[in-house]
XYZ file of N, CA and C in Angstrom:
624
model
N 5.913 -3.703 -14.697
C 4.600 -3.072 -14.575
C 4.565 -2.209 -13.323
N 3.913 -1.044 -13.391
C 3.807 -0.155 -12.248
C 3.084 -0.861 -11.109
N 3.594 -0.707 -9.874
C 3.022 -1.388 -8.719
C 1.560 -1.033 -8.546
N 1.227 0.259 -8.696
C -0.149 0.677 -8.482
C -1.082 0.028 -9.484
N -0.689 -0.009 -10.735
C -1.523 -0.599 -11.768
C -1.688 -2.089 -11.536
N -0.591 -2.767 -11.200
C -0.625 -4.215 -11.025
C -1.558 -4.621 -9.892
N -1.404 -4.006 -8.726
C -2.225 -4.380 -7.583
C -3.680 -4.024 -7.832
N -3.923 -2.836 -8.376
C -5.306 -2.420 -8.600
C -5.998 -3.340 -9.594
N -5.273 -3.819 -10.580
C -5.847 -4.746 -11.550
C -6.274 -6.038 -10.871
N -5.489 -6.508 -9.919
C -5.823 -7.751 -9.218
C -7.076 -7.576 -8.369
N -7.171 -6.449 -7.664
C -8.346 -6.216 -6.826
C -9.589 -6.060 -7.692
N -9.465 -5.340 -8.803
C -10.589 -5.191 -9.720
C -11.037 -6.548 -10.233
N -10.085 -7.412 -10.527
C -10.399 -8.730 -11.050
C -11.174 -9.558 -10.043
N -10.795 -9.503 -8.783
C -11.508 -10.309 -7.798
C -12.932 -9.803 -7.622
N -13.166 -8.500 -7.796
C -14.527 -7.972 -7.744
C -15.350 -8.564 -8.875
N -14.790 -8.574 -10.073
C -15.499 -9.103 -11.232
C -15.779 -10.591 -11.080
N -14.803 -11.338 -10.570
C -14.974 -12.773 -10.402
C -16.002 -13.094 -9.323
N -16.073 -12.239 -8.305
C -16.961 -12.509 -7.180
C -18.387 -12.058 -7.443
N -18.577 -11.120 -8.352
C -19.882 -10.492 -8.545
C -21.027 -11.483 -8.704
N -20.914 -12.542 -9.537
C -22.039 -13.460 -9.682
C -22.393 -14.181 -8.395
N -21.435 -14.311 -7.481
C -21.666 -15.038 -6.239
C -22.194 -14.145 -5.136
N -22.182 -12.835 -5.368
C -22.471 -11.909 -4.278
C -23.866 -11.318 -4.340
N -24.739 -11.864 -5.166
C -26.078 -11.339 -5.269
C -26.887 -11.739 -4.045
N -27.564 -10.785 -3.439
C -28.372 -11.056 -2.259
C -29.722 -11.613 -2.668
N -30.121 -12.794 -2.188
C -31.423 -13.342 -2.545
C -32.537 -12.529 -1.922
N -33.731 -12.660 -2.465
C -34.881 -11.948 -1.931
C -35.281 -12.596 -0.618
N -35.105 -11.862 0.464
C -35.417 -12.369 1.798
C -35.949 -11.216 2.618
N -36.329 -11.516 3.854
C -36.685 -10.442 4.758
C -35.426 -9.688 5.121
N -35.566 -8.468 5.597
C -34.400 -7.662 5.956
C -33.587 -8.335 7.044
N -34.267 -8.953 8.015
C -33.557 -9.607 9.115
C -32.730 -10.778 8.613
N -33.303 -11.540 7.695
C -32.576 -12.692 7.173
C -31.450 -12.261 6.259
N -31.637 -11.109 5.584
C -30.626 -10.647 4.636
C -29.389 -10.118 5.342
N -29.547 -9.626 6.575
C -28.422 -8.997 7.270
C -27.220 -9.917 7.409
N -27.387 -11.146 7.968
C -26.210 -12.011 8.069
C -25.680 -12.431 6.714
N -26.581 -12.576 5.732
C -26.115 -12.931 4.385
C -25.238 -11.821 3.828
N -25.677 -10.569 3.992
C -24.890 -9.443 3.495
C -23.548 -9.358 4.202
N -23.548 -9.677 5.496
C -22.294 -9.641 6.250
C -21.339 -10.707 5.737
N -21.861 -11.901 5.482
C -21.031 -12.967 4.932
C -20.539 -12.588 3.543
N -21.423 -11.974 2.757
C -21.058 -11.541 1.412
C -19.920 -10.536 1.465
N -20.038 -9.538 2.368
C -18.977 -8.549 2.501
C -17.675 -9.178 2.945
N -17.763 -10.118 3.904
C -16.562 -10.799 4.366
C -15.914 -11.604 3.269
N -16.739 -12.212 2.411
C -16.208 -13.007 1.308
C -15.484 -12.116 0.308
N -16.076 -10.975 -0.016
C -15.413 -10.050 -0.939
C -14.086 -9.574 -0.359
N -14.110 -9.160 0.909
C -12.902 -8.631 1.540
C -11.808 -9.692 1.577
N -12.172 -10.927 1.934
C -11.178 -11.999 1.966
C -10.571 -12.208 0.591
N -11.409 -12.150 -0.446
C -10.896 -12.313 -1.798
C -9.962 -11.196 -2.195
N -10.358 -9.958 -1.897
C -9.519 -8.812 -2.247
C -8.192 -8.851 -1.504
N -8.237 -9.141 -0.203
C -7.003 -9.198 0.580
C -6.111 -10.342 0.112
N -6.733 -11.433 -0.321
C -5.951 -12.550 -0.826
C -5.199 -12.206 -2.094
N -5.835 -11.451 -2.979
C -5.160 -11.058 -4.207
C -4.043 -10.052 -3.930
N -4.248 -9.181 -2.956
C -3.177 -8.261 -2.566
C -1.984 -9.056 -2.040
N -2.276 -10.047 -1.189
C -1.207 -10.892 -0.677
C -0.514 -11.662 -1.780
N -1.275 -12.088 -2.784
C -0.688 -12.801 -3.906
C 0.286 -11.947 -4.684
N -0.057 -10.675 -4.834
C 0.854 -9.754 -5.513
C 2.157 -9.629 -4.738
N 2.039 -9.454 -3.411
C 3.242 -9.286 -2.599
C 4.082 -10.558 -2.609
N 3.422 -11.707 -2.576
C 4.151 -12.966 -2.620
C 4.925 -13.099 -3.924
N 4.355 -12.599 -5.010
C 5.040 -12.643 -6.291
C 6.346 -11.875 -6.274
N 6.412 -10.837 -5.463
C 7.634 -10.036 -5.357
C 8.701 -10.741 -4.536
N 8.295 -11.768 -3.803
C 9.239 -12.492 -2.947
C 9.254 -13.969 -3.314
N 8.998 -14.266 -4.575
C 8.825 -15.659 -4.991
C 10.090 -16.482 -4.842
N 11.234 -15.840 -4.733
C 12.476 -16.597 -4.618
C 12.825 -16.987 -3.206
N 11.967 -16.592 -2.258
C 12.290 -16.866 -0.860
C 11.466 -18.023 -0.331
N 11.904 -18.549 0.761
C 11.217 -19.677 1.390
C 9.822 -19.237 1.805
N 8.788 -20.020 1.443
C 7.422 -19.589 1.676
C 6.667 -20.478 2.659
N 7.328 -21.285 3.436
C 6.593 -22.134 4.349
C 7.346 -22.353 5.640
N 6.596 -22.797 6.645
C 7.241 -23.120 7.907
C 7.528 -21.896 8.743
N 7.941 -22.143 9.958
C 8.219 -21.056 10.883
C 9.464 -21.406 11.665
N 10.560 -20.826 11.299
C 11.821 -21.156 11.963
C 11.774 -20.745 13.432
N 12.003 -21.718 14.312
C 12.090 -21.411 15.738
C 10.764 -21.174 16.417
N 9.658 -21.667 15.840
C 8.358 -21.429 16.457
C 8.186 -22.164 17.775
N 8.899 -23.241 17.947
C 8.653 -24.089 19.104
C 8.747 -23.361 20.428
N 9.612 -22.376 20.540
C 9.791 -21.697 21.811
C 9.016 -20.408 21.924
N 7.963 -20.265 21.118
C 7.226 -19.011 21.119
C 7.796 -18.092 20.070
N 7.270 -16.891 20.004
C 7.656 -15.991 18.916
C 7.914 -14.600 19.455
N 8.837 -14.513 20.377
C 9.195 -13.203 20.896
C 8.090 -12.520 21.665
N 7.174 -13.309 22.214
C 6.109 -12.725 23.017
C 4.951 -12.191 22.219
N 4.945 -12.365 20.898
C 3.840 -11.801 20.131
C 2.870 -12.858 19.668
N 2.969 -14.074 20.191
C 2.063 -15.125 19.764
C 0.691 -14.974 20.382
N -0.248 -15.828 19.938
C -1.593 -15.809 20.482
C -1.605 -16.223 21.938
N -2.770 -16.043 22.557
C -2.876 -16.285 23.981
C -2.826 -17.747 24.383
N -2.701 -18.666 23.415
C -2.697 -20.089 23.738
C -1.303 -20.697 23.613
N -0.285 -19.855 23.642
C 1.066 -20.371 23.599
C 1.583 -20.628 22.201
N 0.798 -20.265 21.187
C 1.224 -20.467 19.815
C 2.204 -19.398 19.388
N 2.692 -19.566 18.185
C 3.710 -18.640 17.693
C 3.103 -17.330 17.234
N 1.983 -17.386 16.553
C 1.395 -16.164 16.013
C 2.140 -15.699 14.775
N 1.557 -14.777 14.057
C 2.111 -14.317 12.787
C 3.446 -13.612 12.965
N 3.578 -12.819 14.003
C 4.840 -12.133 14.309
C 5.396 -11.361 13.124
N 4.510 -10.708 12.400
C 4.951 -9.892 11.281
C 5.473 -10.694 10.111
N 5.233 -12.001 10.110
C 5.722 -12.829 9.016
C 7.226 -12.951 9.002
N 7.868 -12.767 10.158
C 9.321 -12.783 10.218
C 9.942 -14.091 9.789
N 9.186 -15.198 9.909
C 9.712 -16.496 9.506
C 9.845 -16.608 7.995
N 9.328 -15.616 7.266
C 9.492 -15.603 5.811
C 10.758 -14.865 5.399
N 11.547 -14.455 6.366
C 12.795 -13.759 6.056
C 12.756 -12.345 6.594
N 13.811 -11.930 7.240
C 13.833 -10.614 7.881
C 13.688 -9.470 6.884
N 14.077 -9.707 5.647
C 14.028 -8.636 4.659
C 12.686 -8.557 3.940
N 11.740 -9.445 4.308
C 10.433 -9.387 3.681
C 9.759 -8.071 4.032
N 9.228 -7.390 3.037
C 8.618 -6.085 3.274
C 7.103 -6.182 3.201
N 6.423 -5.359 4.001
C 4.977 -5.300 3.946
C 4.566 -4.450 2.753
N 3.282 -4.488 2.430
C 2.796 -3.835 1.218
C 3.002 -2.322 1.261
N 2.962 -1.721 2.460
C 3.136 -0.274 2.551
C 4.579 0.151 2.318
N 5.490 -0.822 2.253
C 6.889 -0.510 1.980
C 7.250 -0.673 0.507
N 6.322 -1.207 -0.274
C 6.606 -1.407 -1.695
C 5.606 -0.688 -2.590
N 4.658 0.021 -1.990
C 3.606 0.660 -2.771
C 3.442 2.111 -2.347
N 3.167 2.977 -3.297
C 2.989 4.402 -3.037
C 1.799 4.616 -2.095
N 1.966 5.485 -1.108
C 1.008 5.613 -0.012
C -0.400 5.942 -0.479
N -0.544 6.915 -1.378
C -1.879 7.316 -1.813
C -2.588 6.188 -2.547
N -1.840 5.467 -3.385
C -2.430 4.345 -4.115
C -2.834 3.235 -3.151
N -2.018 3.013 -2.126
C -2.327 2.003 -1.119
C -3.614 2.351 -0.386
N -3.756 3.612 0.000
C -4.952 4.041 0.709
C -6.192 3.945 -0.171
N -6.047 4.275 -1.444
C -7.182 4.168 -2.361
C -7.646 2.717 -2.461
N -6.698 1.814 -2.523
C -7.021 0.397 -2.620
C -7.717 -0.092 -1.356
N -7.174 0.260 -0.192
C -7.774 -0.201 1.058
C -9.081 0.520 1.371
N -9.280 1.702 0.810
C -10.576 2.363 0.930
C -11.647 1.506 0.281
N -11.353 0.968 -0.899
C -12.316 0.118 -1.592
C -12.628 -1.129 -0.767
N -11.609 -1.680 -0.132
C -11.819 -2.852 0.715
C -12.667 -2.479 1.928
N -12.321 -1.359 2.574
C -13.019 -0.943 3.791
C -14.477 -0.600 3.523
N -14.772 -0.089 2.337
C -16.155 0.238 1.995
C -17.038 -1.005 1.991
N -16.462 -2.152 1.685
C -17.207 -3.407 1.730
C -17.173 -4.039 3.118
N -16.186 -3.661 3.901
C -15.978 -4.282 5.208
C -16.683 -3.495 6.305
N -17.956 -3.170 6.090
C -18.668 -2.283 7.007
C -18.853 -2.912 8.388
N -18.883 -4.222 8.464
C -19.056 -4.899 9.749
C -17.732 -5.353 10.356
N -16.635 -5.038 9.688
C -15.326 -5.383 10.231
C -14.974 -6.855 10.132
N -15.611 -7.586 9.205
C -15.302 -9.016 9.082
C -13.895 -9.243 8.539
N -13.431 -8.350 7.672
C -12.058 -8.471 7.191
C -11.063 -8.225 8.304
N -11.379 -7.274 9.174
C -10.512 -6.979 10.313
C -10.476 -8.154 11.286
N -11.658 -8.704 11.565
C -11.698 -9.870 12.456
C -10.971 -11.052 11.822
N -11.104 -11.203 10.518
C -10.463 -12.310 9.812
C -8.948 -12.276 9.975
N -8.321 -11.140 9.651
C -6.856 -11.092 9.734
C -6.389 -11.137 11.184
N -7.207 -10.598 12.095
C -6.876 -10.657 13.521
C -6.806 -12.109 13.987
N -7.815 -12.898 13.653
C -7.851 -14.287 14.104
C -6.806 -15.145 13.396
N -6.575 -14.877 12.125
C -5.543 -15.640 11.420
C -4.163 -15.366 12.008
N -3.935 -14.124 12.458
C -2.635 -13.758 13.025
C -2.378 -14.439 14.361
N -3.410 -15.022 14.967
C -3.238 -15.744 16.223
C -2.722 -17.162 16.002
N -2.831 -17.646 14.776
C -2.455 -19.032 14.495
C -0.941 -19.187 14.360
N -0.442 -20.340 14.772
C 0.954 -20.682 14.517
C 1.130 -20.762 13.003
N 2.105 -20.049 12.428
C 2.297 -20.075 10.974
C 2.508 -21.470 10.402
N 2.965 -22.419 11.224
C 3.109 -23.794 10.753
C 1.777 -24.391 10.331
N 0.680 -23.839 10.862
C -0.635 -24.412 10.605
C -1.517 -23.502 9.759
N -0.944 -22.453 9.210
C -1.686 -21.614 8.272
C -1.742 -22.306 6.917
N -2.904 -22.262 6.272
C -2.987 -22.759 4.905
C -2.349 -21.742 3.971
N -2.121 -22.147 2.736
C -1.555 -21.214 1.769
C -2.428 -19.995 1.569
N -3.753 -20.196 1.529
C -4.671 -19.079 1.351
C -4.636 -18.137 2.547
N -4.564 -18.701 3.751
C -4.503 -17.871 4.952
C -3.218 -17.057 4.986
N -2.123 -17.668 4.563
C -0.851 -16.952 4.518
C -0.917 -15.788 3.546
N -1.558 -15.988 2.397
C -1.701 -14.899 1.426
C -2.394 -13.694 2.048
N -3.399 -13.955 2.879
C -4.142 -12.861 3.498
C -3.283 -12.053 4.463
N -2.299 -12.690 5.074
C -1.481 -12.020 6.084
C -0.203 -11.405 5.536
N 0.227 -11.831 4.362
C 1.515 -11.373 3.837
C 1.679 -9.855 3.760
N 0.621 -9.077 3.484
C 0.837 -7.629 3.370
C 1.187 -6.934 4.682
N 1.118 -7.639 5.826
C 1.195 -6.955 7.112
C 2.393 -7.370 7.956
N 2.832 -6.410 8.760
C 3.820 -6.678 9.797
C 3.152 -6.777 11.172
N 1.998 -6.161 11.324
C 1.332 -6.169 12.614
C 2.044 -5.282 13.612
N 2.147 -3.994 13.284
C 2.878 -3.048 14.133
C 1.967 -2.461 15.208
N 2.482 -2.349 16.403
C 1.701 -1.749 17.490
C 1.388 -0.289 17.189
N 2.317 0.400 16.526
C 2.140 1.821 16.245
C 1.525 2.069 14.868
N 0.811 1.101 14.335
C 0.146 1.290 13.049
C -0.787 2.491 13.115
N -0.807 3.275 12.062
C -1.642 4.471 12.003
C -3.080 4.067 11.690
N -3.911 3.961 12.732
C -5.290 3.529 12.525
C -6.145 4.630 11.912
N -5.544 5.788 11.678
C -6.231 6.834 10.930
C -6.219 6.562 9.438
N -5.488 5.533 9.017
C -5.460 5.117 7.617
C -6.176 3.779 7.498
N -6.681 3.491 6.307
C -7.387 2.226 6.099
C -6.427 1.047 6.198
N -5.258 1.186 5.588
C -4.278 0.102 5.695
C -3.878 -0.110 7.150
N -3.671 0.987 7.883
C -3.251 0.891 9.273
C -4.237 0.140 10.141
N -5.529 0.237 9.829
C -6.535 -0.479 10.602
C -6.373 -1.987 10.459
N -6.040 -2.434 9.250
C -5.838 -3.870 9.039
C -4.520 -4.329 9.656
N -3.493 -3.496 9.546
C -2.213 -3.856 10.146
C -2.342 -3.923 11.664
N -3.119 -3.019 12.246
C -3.318 -3.034 13.698
C -4.146 -4.251 14.113
N -5.087 -4.661 13.266
C -5.863 -5.870 13.562
C -4.944 -7.084 13.637
N -3.952 -7.130 12.759
C -2.974 -8.217 12.799
C -2.164 -8.143 14.089
N -1.807 -6.936 14.504
C -1.077 -6.778 15.766
C -1.901 -7.325 16.930
N -3.202 -6.990 16.959
C -4.066 -7.502 18.027
C -4.059 -9.028 18.038
N -4.111 -9.617 16.851
C -4.081 -11.070 16.777
C -2.782 -11.638 17.298
N -1.669 -11.022 16.912
C -0.354 -11.477 17.374
C -0.240 -11.432 18.894
N -0.890 -10.448 19.497
C -0.820 -10.286 20.949
C -1.826 -11.161 21.685
N -2.671 -11.868 20.922
C -3.656 -12.730 21.561
C -4.855 -11.983 22.098
N -5.087 -10.759 21.623
C -6.248 -9.992 22.065
C -7.531 -10.585 21.476
N -8.682 -10.387 22.147
C -9.935 -11.028 21.724
C -10.519 -10.398 20.457
N -10.278 -11.015 19.330
C -10.705 -10.456 18.045
C -12.223 -10.321 17.950
N -12.945 -11.310 18.475
C -14.407 -11.275 18.373
C -15.000 -10.121 19.170
N -14.311 -9.681 20.213
C -14.779 -8.536 20.995
C -14.345 -7.221 20.357
N -13.145 -7.198 19.822
C -12.650 -5.982 19.179
C -13.452 -5.653 17.930
N -13.904 -6.681 17.225
C -14.655 -6.498 15.979
C -16.004 -7.191 16.127
N -16.751 -6.746 17.120
C -17.980 -7.427 17.532
C -19.127 -7.284 16.539
N -19.043 -6.341 15.609
C -20.107 -6.205 14.612
C -20.121 -7.382 13.644
N -19.006 -8.068 13.532
C -18.904 -9.215 12.628
C -19.294 -10.490 13.369
N -20.250 -11.215 12.826
C -20.748 -12.433 13.467
C -19.978 -13.680 13.083
N -19.080 -13.561 12.104
C -18.431 -14.746 11.551
C -16.964 -14.847 11.952
N -16.563 -15.977 12.530
C -15.138 -16.197 12.810
C -14.385 -16.464 11.515
N -13.073 -16.456 11.602
C -12.232 -16.629 10.414
C -12.554 -17.913 9.670
N -12.778 -19.001 10.385
C -13.005 -20.291 9.719
C -14.264 -20.255 8.860
N -15.286 -19.498 9.298
C -16.517 -19.415 8.516
C -16.319 -18.587 7.257
N -15.603 -17.479 7.385
C -15.360 -16.635 6.214
C -14.507 -17.384 5.199
N -13.466 -18.057 5.657
C -12.596 -18.786 4.739
C -13.339 -19.912 4.038
N -14.336 -20.486 4.707
C -15.095 -21.583 4.105
C -15.924 -21.116 2.922
N -16.232 -19.821 2.873
C -17.072 -19.287 1.807
C -16.287 -18.551 0.738
N -14.966 -18.577 0.812
C -14.171 -17.889 -0.208
C -13.052 -18.805 -0.679
N -13.320 -19.642 -1.683
C -12.260 -20.485 -2.247
C -11.326 -19.643 -3.089
N -10.313 -19.046 -2.468
C -9.433 -18.113 -3.162
C -8.745 -18.781 -4.338
N -8.724 -18.085 -5.461
C -8.127 -18.611 -6.681
C -6.703 -18.093 -6.808
N -5.731 -18.988 -6.608
C -4.332 -18.562 -6.682
C -3.720 -18.831 -8.045
N -4.530 -19.280 -9.000
C -4.007 -19.593 -10.332
C -3.331 -18.390 -10.955
N -3.983 -17.222 -10.852
C -3.419 -16.018 -11.453
C -2.107 -15.652 -10.786
N -2.022 -15.922 -9.471
C -0.762 -15.639 -8.772
C 0.369 -16.477 -9.351
N 0.112 -17.768 -9.562
C 1.156 -18.637 -10.084
C 1.534 -18.235 -11.502
N 0.553 -17.832 -12.302
C 0.849 -17.389 -13.655
C 1.676 -16.111 -13.621
N 1.362 -15.247 -12.618
C 2.098 -13.993 -12.480
C 3.566 -14.266 -12.166
N 3.812 -15.299 -11.343
C 5.186 -15.641 -10.977
C 5.965 -16.127 -12.191
N 5.290 -16.897 -13.048
C 5.980 -17.446 -14.199
C 6.297 -16.366 -15.217
């Protein structure tokens, strides 16, 4: 199946699955604001999770857990608390490629444009930034799916939508303050993840 069609189908599917859960209740505008922000963060987390699931399917034959050599740090790119940090997902194998290396650039940008349009408060950016600060040994499977598309490059092109998310991962790896960098978002990663029970069933079926 064409990469562009496959990934776009997954993102479209998560929109359809999330739609019944994303209706804003009738409230005052002030009360609706945090709800809308949580709603946007939930959609973005779901979309990014499905993108990660697609990429994981391409690497299904490789080791998918643990962090080789995390104990001594991770080449200086870990979080500010001495943890290993995502480090570009290098513990998943040096030949693991990020999504921009397996997908046509224009199609990738179109996909991340759709994500960014929902991520108006930067909750998706804060989410991947904070997850990238965690030692990979302690990432859940769902959290790992969210990070798989990224290497976290310092020279990420932030003029592109994908580059903004990849740079957010870099900030997390370096231990930079995600809540300050993405201050429009009121929700830390743990809160966003609590509201998005990512469905990996389709990913497993895709692998089979």
